[in-house]
Coordinates of C-alpha atoms in Angstrom, one line a residue:
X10 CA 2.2 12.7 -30.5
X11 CA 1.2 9.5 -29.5
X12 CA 3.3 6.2 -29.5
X13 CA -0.1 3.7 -29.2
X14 CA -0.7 2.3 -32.8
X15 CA -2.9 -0.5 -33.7
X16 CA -1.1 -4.2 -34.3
X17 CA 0.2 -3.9 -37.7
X18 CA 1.1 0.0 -37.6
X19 CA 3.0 -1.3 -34.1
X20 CA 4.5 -4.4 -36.3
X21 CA 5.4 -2.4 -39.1
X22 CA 7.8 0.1 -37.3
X23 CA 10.2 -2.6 -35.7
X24 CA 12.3 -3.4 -38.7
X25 CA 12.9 0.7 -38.2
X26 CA 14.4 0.0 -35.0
X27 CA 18.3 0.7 -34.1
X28 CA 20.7 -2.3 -34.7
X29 CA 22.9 -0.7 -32.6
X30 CA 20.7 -0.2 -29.8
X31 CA 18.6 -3.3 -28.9
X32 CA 15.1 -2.7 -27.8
X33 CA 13.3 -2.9 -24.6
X34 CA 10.2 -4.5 -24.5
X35 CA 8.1 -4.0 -21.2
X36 CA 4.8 -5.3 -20.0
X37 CA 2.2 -4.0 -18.9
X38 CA 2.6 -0.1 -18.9
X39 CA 0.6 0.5 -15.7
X40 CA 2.7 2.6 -13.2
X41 CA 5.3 -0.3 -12.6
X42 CA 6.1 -0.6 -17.0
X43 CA 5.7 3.4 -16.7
X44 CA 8.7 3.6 -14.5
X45 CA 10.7 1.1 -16.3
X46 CA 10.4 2.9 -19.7
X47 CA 11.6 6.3 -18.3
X48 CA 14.2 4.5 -16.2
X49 CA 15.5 3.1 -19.8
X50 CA 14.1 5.8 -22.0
X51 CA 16.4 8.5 -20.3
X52 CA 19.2 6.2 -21.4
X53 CA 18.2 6.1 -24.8
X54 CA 17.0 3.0 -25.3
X55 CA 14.0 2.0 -27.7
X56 CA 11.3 0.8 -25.1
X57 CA 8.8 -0.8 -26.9
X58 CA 5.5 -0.9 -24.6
X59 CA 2.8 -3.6 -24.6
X60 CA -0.6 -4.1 -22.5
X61 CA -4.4 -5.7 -22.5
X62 CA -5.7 -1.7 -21.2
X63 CA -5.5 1.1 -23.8
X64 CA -6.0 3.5 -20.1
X65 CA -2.7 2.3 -19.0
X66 CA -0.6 5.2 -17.6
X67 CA 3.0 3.9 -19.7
X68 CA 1.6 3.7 -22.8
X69 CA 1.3 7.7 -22.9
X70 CA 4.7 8.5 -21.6
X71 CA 7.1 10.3 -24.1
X72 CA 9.8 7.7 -23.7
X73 CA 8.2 5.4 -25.7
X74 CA 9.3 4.4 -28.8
X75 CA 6.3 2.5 -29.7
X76 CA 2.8 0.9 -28.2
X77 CA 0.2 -1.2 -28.9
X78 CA -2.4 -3.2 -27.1
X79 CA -1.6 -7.0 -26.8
X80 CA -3.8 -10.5 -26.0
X81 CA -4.2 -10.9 -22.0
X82 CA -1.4 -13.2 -21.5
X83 CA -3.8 -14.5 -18.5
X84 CA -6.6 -15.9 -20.7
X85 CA -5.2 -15.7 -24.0
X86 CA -1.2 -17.0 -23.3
X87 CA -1.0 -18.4 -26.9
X88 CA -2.1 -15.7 -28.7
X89 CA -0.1 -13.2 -26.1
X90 CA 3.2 -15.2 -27.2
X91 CA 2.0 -15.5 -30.8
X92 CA 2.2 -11.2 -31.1
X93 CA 5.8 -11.4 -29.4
X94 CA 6.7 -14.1 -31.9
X95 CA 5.3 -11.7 -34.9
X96 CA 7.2 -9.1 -33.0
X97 CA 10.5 -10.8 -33.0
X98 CA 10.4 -12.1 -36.5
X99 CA 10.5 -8.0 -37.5
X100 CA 12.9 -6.8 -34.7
X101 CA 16.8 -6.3 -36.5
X102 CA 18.3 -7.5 -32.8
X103 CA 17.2 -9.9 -30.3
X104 CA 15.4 -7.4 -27.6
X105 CA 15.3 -7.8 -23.9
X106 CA 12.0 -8.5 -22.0
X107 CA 10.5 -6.6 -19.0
X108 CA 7.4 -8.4 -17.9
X109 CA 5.8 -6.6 -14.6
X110 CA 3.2 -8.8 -13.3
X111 CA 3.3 -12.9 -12.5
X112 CA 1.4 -13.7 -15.3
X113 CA 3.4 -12.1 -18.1
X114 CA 6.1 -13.3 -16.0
X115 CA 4.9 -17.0 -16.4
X116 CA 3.7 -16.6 -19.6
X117 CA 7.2 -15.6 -21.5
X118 CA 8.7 -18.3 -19.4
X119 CA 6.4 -21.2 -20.0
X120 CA 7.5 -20.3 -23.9
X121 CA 11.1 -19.5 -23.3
X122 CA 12.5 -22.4 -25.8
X123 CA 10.4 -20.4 -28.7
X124 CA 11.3 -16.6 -27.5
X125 CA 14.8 -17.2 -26.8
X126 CA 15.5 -16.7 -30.6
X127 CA 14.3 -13.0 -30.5
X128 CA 14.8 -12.1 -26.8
X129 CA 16.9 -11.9 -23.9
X130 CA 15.8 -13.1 -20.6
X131 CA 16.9 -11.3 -17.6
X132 CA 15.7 -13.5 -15.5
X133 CA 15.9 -17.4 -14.1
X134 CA 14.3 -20.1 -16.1
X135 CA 11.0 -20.8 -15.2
X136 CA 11.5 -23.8 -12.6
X137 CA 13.5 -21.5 -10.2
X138 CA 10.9 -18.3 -11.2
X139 CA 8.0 -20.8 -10.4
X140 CA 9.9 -22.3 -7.2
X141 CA 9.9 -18.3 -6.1
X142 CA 6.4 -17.2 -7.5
X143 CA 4.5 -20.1 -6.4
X144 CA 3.5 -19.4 -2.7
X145 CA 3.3 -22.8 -1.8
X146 CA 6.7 -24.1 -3.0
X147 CA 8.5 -20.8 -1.8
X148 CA 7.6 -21.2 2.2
X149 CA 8.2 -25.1 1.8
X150 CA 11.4 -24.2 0.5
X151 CA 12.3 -21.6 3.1
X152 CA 11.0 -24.3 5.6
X153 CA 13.7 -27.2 4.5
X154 CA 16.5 -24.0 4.1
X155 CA 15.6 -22.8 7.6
X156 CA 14.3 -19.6 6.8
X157 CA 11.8 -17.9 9.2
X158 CA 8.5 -17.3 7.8
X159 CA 5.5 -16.6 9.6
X160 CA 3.1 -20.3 10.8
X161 CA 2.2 -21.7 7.2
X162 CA -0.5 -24.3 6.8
X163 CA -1.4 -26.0 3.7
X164 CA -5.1 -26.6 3.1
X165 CA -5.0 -28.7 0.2
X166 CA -2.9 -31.4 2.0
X167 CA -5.7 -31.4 4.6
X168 CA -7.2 -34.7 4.9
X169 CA -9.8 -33.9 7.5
X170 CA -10.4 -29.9 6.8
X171 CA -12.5 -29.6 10.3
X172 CA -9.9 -30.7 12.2
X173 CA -7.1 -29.2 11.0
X174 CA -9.0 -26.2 11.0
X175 CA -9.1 -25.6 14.4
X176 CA -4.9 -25.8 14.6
X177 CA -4.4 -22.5 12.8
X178 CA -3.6 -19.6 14.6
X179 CA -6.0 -16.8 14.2
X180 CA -6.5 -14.0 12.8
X181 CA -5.0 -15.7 10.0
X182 CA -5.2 -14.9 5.7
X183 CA -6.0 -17.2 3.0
X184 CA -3.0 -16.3 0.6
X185 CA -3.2 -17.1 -3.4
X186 CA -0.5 -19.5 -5.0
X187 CA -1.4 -18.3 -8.1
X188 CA -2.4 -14.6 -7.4
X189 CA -3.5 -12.5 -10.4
X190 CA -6.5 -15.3 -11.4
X191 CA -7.3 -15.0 -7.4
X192 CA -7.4 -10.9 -7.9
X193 CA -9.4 -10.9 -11.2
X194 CA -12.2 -13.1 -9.3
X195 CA -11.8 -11.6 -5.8
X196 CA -11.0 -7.9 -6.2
X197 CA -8.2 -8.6 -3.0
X198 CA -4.7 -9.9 -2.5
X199 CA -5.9 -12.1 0.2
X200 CA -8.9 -12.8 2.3
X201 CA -8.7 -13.1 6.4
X202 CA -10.4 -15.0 8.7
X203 CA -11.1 -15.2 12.4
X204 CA -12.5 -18.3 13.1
X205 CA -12.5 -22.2 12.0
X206 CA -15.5 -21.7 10.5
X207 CA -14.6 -18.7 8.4
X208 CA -11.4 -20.2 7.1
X209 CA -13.6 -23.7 6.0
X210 CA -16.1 -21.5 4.5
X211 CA -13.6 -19.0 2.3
X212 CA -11.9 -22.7 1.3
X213 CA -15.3 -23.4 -0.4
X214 CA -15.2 -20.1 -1.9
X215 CA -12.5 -19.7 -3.2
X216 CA -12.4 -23.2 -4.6
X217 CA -10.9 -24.2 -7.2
X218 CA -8.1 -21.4 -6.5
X219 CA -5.4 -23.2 -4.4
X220 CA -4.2 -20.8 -1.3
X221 CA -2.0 -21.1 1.7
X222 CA -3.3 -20.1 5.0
X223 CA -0.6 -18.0 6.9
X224 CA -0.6 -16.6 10.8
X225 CA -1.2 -12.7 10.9
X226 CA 2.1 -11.5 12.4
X227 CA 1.0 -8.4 14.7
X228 CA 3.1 -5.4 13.1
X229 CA 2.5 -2.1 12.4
X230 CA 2.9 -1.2 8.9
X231 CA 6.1 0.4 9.3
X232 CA 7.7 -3.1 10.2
X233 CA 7.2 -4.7 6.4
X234 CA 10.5 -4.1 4.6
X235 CA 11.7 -4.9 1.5
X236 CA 14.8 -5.6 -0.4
X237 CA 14.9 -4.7 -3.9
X238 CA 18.0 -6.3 -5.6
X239 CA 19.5 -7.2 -9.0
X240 CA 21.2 -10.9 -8.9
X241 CA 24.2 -11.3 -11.6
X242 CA 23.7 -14.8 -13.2
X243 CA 26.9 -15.7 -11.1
X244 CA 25.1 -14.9 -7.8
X245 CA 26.6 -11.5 -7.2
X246 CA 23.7 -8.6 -5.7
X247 CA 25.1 -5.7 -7.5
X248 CA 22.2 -3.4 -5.9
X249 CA 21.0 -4.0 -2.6
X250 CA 18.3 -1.5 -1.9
X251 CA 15.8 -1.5 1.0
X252 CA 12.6 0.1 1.2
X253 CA 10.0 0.8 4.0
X254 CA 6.2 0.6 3.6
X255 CA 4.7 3.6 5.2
X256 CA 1.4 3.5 4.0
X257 CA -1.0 1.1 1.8
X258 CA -3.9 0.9 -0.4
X259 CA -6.8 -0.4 0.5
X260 CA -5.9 0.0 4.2
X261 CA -6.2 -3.8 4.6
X262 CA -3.4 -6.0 3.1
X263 CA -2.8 -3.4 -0.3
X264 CA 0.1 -2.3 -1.6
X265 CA 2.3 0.7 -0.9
X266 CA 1.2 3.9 -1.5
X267 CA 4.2 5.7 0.3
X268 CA 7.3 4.1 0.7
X269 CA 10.6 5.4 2.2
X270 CA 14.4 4.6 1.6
X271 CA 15.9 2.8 4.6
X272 CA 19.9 1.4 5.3
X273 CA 19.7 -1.9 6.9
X274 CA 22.6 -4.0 5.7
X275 CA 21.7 -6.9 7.5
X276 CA 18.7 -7.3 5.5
X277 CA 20.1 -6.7 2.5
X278 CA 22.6 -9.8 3.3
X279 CA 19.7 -12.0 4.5
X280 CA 17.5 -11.3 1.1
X281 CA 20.8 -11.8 -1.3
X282 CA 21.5 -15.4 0.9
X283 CA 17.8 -16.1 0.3
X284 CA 18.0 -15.7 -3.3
X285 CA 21.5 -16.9 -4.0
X286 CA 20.4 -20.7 -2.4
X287 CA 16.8 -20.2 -4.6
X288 CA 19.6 -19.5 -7.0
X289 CA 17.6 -16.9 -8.5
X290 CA 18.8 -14.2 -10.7
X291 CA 17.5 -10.8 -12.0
X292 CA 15.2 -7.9 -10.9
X293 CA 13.4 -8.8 -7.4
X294 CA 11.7 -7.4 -3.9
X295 CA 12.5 -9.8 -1.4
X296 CA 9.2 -8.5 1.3
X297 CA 10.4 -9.3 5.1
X298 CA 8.2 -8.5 8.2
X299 CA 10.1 -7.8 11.7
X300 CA 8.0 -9.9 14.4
X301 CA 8.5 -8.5 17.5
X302 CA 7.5 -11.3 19.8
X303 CA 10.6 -12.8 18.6
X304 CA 12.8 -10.1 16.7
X305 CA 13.4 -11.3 13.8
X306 CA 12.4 -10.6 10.0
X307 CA 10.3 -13.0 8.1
X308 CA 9.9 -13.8 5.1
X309 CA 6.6 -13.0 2.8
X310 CA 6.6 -12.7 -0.7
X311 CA 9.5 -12.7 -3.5
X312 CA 8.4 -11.1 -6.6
X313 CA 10.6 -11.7 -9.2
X314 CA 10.6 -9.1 -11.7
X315 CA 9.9 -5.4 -11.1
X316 CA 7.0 -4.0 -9.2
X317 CA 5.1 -1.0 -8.2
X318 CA 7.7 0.8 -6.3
X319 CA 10.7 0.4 -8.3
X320 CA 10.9 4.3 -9.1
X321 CA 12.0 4.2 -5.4
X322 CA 15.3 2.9 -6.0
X323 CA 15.6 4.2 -9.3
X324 CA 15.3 7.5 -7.9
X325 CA 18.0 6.9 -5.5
X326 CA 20.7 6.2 -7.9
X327 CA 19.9 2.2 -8.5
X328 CA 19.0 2.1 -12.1
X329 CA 17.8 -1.6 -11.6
X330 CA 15.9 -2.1 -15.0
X331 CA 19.3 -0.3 -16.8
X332 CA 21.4 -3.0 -14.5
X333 CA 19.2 -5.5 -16.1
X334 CA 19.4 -4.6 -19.8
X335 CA 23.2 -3.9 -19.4
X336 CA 23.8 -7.4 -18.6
X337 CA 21.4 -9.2 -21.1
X338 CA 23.1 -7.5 -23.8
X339 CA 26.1 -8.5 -22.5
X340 CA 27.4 -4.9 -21.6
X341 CA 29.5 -3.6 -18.5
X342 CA 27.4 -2.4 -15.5
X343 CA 27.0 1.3 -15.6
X344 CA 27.2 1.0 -11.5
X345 CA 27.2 4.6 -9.3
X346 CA 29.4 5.8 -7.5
X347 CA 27.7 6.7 -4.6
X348 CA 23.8 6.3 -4.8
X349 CA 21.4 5.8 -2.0
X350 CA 19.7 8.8 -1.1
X351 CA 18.3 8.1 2.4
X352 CA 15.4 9.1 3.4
X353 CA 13.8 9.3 -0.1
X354 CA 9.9 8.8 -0.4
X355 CA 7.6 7.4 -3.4
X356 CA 4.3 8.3 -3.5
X357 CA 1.4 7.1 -5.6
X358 CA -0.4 10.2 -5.0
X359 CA -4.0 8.6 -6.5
X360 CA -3.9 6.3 -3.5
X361 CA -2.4 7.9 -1.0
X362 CA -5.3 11.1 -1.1
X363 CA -8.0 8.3 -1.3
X364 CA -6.5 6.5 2.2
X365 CA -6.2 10.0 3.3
X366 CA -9.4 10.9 2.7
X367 CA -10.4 7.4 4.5
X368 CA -8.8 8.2 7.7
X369 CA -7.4 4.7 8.1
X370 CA -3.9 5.5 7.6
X371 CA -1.3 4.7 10.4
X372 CA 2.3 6.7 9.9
X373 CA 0.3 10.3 9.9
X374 CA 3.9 11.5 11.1
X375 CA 5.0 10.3 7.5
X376 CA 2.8 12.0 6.0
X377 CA 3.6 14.5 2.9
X378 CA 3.2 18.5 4.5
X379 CA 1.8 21.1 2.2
X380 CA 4.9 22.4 0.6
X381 CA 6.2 19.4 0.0
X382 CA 3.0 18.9 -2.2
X383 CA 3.7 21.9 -3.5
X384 CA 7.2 21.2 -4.2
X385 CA 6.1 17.3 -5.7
X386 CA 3.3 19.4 -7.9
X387 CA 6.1 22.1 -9.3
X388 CA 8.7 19.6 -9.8
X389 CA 11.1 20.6 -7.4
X390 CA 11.1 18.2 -4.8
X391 CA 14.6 16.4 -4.1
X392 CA 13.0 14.3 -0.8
X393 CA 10.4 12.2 -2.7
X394 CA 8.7 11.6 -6.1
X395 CA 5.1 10.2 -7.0
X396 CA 4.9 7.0 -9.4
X397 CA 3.0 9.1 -12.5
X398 CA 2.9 12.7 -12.0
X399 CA 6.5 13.9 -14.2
X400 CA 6.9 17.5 -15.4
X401 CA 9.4 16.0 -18.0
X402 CA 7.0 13.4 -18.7
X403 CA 3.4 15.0 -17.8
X404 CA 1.1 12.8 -20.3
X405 CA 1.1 9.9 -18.1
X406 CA -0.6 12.1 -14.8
X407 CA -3.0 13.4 -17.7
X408 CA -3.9 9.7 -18.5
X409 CA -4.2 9.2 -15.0
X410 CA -6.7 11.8 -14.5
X411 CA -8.8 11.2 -17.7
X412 CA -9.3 7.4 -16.0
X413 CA -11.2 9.4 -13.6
X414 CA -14.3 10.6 -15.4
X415 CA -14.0 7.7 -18.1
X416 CA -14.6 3.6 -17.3
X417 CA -13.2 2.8 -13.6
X418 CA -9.2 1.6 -14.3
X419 CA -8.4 -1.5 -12.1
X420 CA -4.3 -1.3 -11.0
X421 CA -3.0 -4.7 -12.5
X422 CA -0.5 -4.0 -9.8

């Protein structure tokens, strides 16, 4: 049975909600929101699931407790907040809010003083999560804190753009402050440049979006690292998890497609510093490169809520969502005894056979063997899971490959 129901069927089951039990309410339900609600669903908690794309995978998982298609909180914010507010007004507890991309992020925030009476946030306020999500403020901060990041120049303080032009080290990428408008009218994370030229030409095209132009740091994939943490409100990383990217999609600047489970304490410590001075708190993936001309990891991107991956840690025993929730509600910690699981790999098998099929992957010796597709396929794999395909919860991988012979599905991710 399905769990999607048009706005006032949606509305008119919240009042039906436990009052013992307060709801989860995540956004979107692409393959991020999909691994939030099972990570909370298989702990019995009403998820409530919300997003702009009826094709999203989440929205058909079984752990739902109910669906429905919202506003795009991107070009519609008021009316996006105006559905949570009609939400809230019928929930019997205050509910706590799982936003999965930086624009439901910002748009919950930006309204916090009006949600607050229905929701918990469990997450900063939204001058520390704009600090963090901004690009622009983030590396000006980690400059003045003495964090290393890789050579950062900002264009829009340029006064003379052909001059300053010709001071950036190339290759170089043009980087979004804002980045999901930037996506929507790009179709890519970032665009790269070789030459003065190039970078003054992309400026006028990608005006009136404001980027930051950042030094390519020669890596191989392998060297971008991540730390995925949740932040008590007091400071304290209760989960310190660190993951590798193995492979990405597209090829060029993507996102992970197969990710591995790594122990590297020191990281770990250098993330929870990071965040503790940005005194940030919550779900996050701190994203660190290791430059070898120098040896040391820099910093490149903070998201701060949850992201593609998160089934990585999840699977390894660090229920970060649950962690999240828990403390919201103003419950203890259910905390694991023992739970990294090293050596685990995520795969978002959709991606990963299309770079495949490519040939411009770069960790081939990382790569899944046949009977561990096999094993994935049946179910029984204990070394690595994919982000949608879930004999206990198979409906998602159907959605998944129904988007294939219906209208093209762009990951929000």
């Amino acid at each position: 049975m399905s769990s999607l129901y048009d706005p006032e069927q949606f509305l008119s089951r919240l009042p039906h909600l436990p009052k013992d039990k307060p709801a989860a309410v995540v956004f979107n339900a692409h393959i991020t929101g999909l691994a939030v609600t099972r990570a909370l669903g298989r702990e019995n908690i009403p998820v409530l699931a919300l997003d702009r794309d009826a094709r999203a995978y989440g929205l058909a998982s079984k752990y739902l407790h109910s669906a429905a298609i919202c506003p795009n909180p991107l070009t519609n914010e008021e009316d996006f907040v105006d559905f949570l507010l009609q939400m809230g007004e019928r929930l019997p507890v205050k509910a706590v809010l799982f936003p999965s991309n930086d624009e439901w992020v910002f748009a919950v925030s930006r309204h916090r003083d009006r949600l607050e009476k229905y929701y918990h946030f469990p997450f900063s306020p939204l001058e520390i999560v704009e600090s963090v999500l901004n690009k622009k403020k983030l590396y000006q901060t980690a400059e003045r804190l003495g964090v290393p990041i890789p050579k950062t120049w900002y264009p829009d303080e340029w006064m003379d753009i052909e001059a300053e032009a010709k001071k950036v080290t190339y290759p170089c990428i043009l980087k979004p402050v804002e980045q999901r408008s930037f996506y929507d009218a790009f179709s890519a994370k970032v665009l790269e440049a070789h030459t003065p030229n190039e970078v003054i030409q992309l400026l006028k095209k990608v005006y009136p979006h404001s980027v930051v132009i950042q030094e390519i740091v020669p890596a191989g994939l392998s060297n971008y690292v991540s730390l995925c943490s949740y932040m008590r409100s007091n400071g304290e990383m209760v989960a310190g998890f660190v993951g590798r990217k193995l492979e990405q999609y597209p090829p060029d600047f993507g996102t992970g497609c197969l990710v591995k489970s790594e122990d590297l304490p020191d990281l770990a410590e250098l993330g929870a510093n990071i965040l503790r001075t940005l005194a940030y708190y919550g779900i996050s993936e701190s994203e660190f490169i290791l430059d070898h001309r120098d040896g040391v990891y820099k910093l490149l991107d903070i998201n701060t809520r949850t992201w593609k991956w998160i089934g990585l840690p999840i699977a390894c025993g660090w229920n970060l969502p649950l962690y999240a929730y828990e403390e919201a509600i103003g419950s203890p910690l259910t905390l694991p005894v023992s739970p990294t699981r090293k050596g685990m790999r995520w795969v978002y098998l959709k991606d990963y056979l299309t770079l495949k099929a490519s040939g411009k992957y770069v960790s081939p010796q990382e790569h899944l063997h046949v009977h561990e597709l096999a094993e994935l396929l049946t179910g029984t794999s204990e070394t690595c899971l994919d982000a949608v395909l879930d004999l206990d919860d198979p409906v998602p991988a159907a959605r998944l490959l129904e988007n294939f012979y219906t209208r093209s599905y762009v990951c929000p991710c």
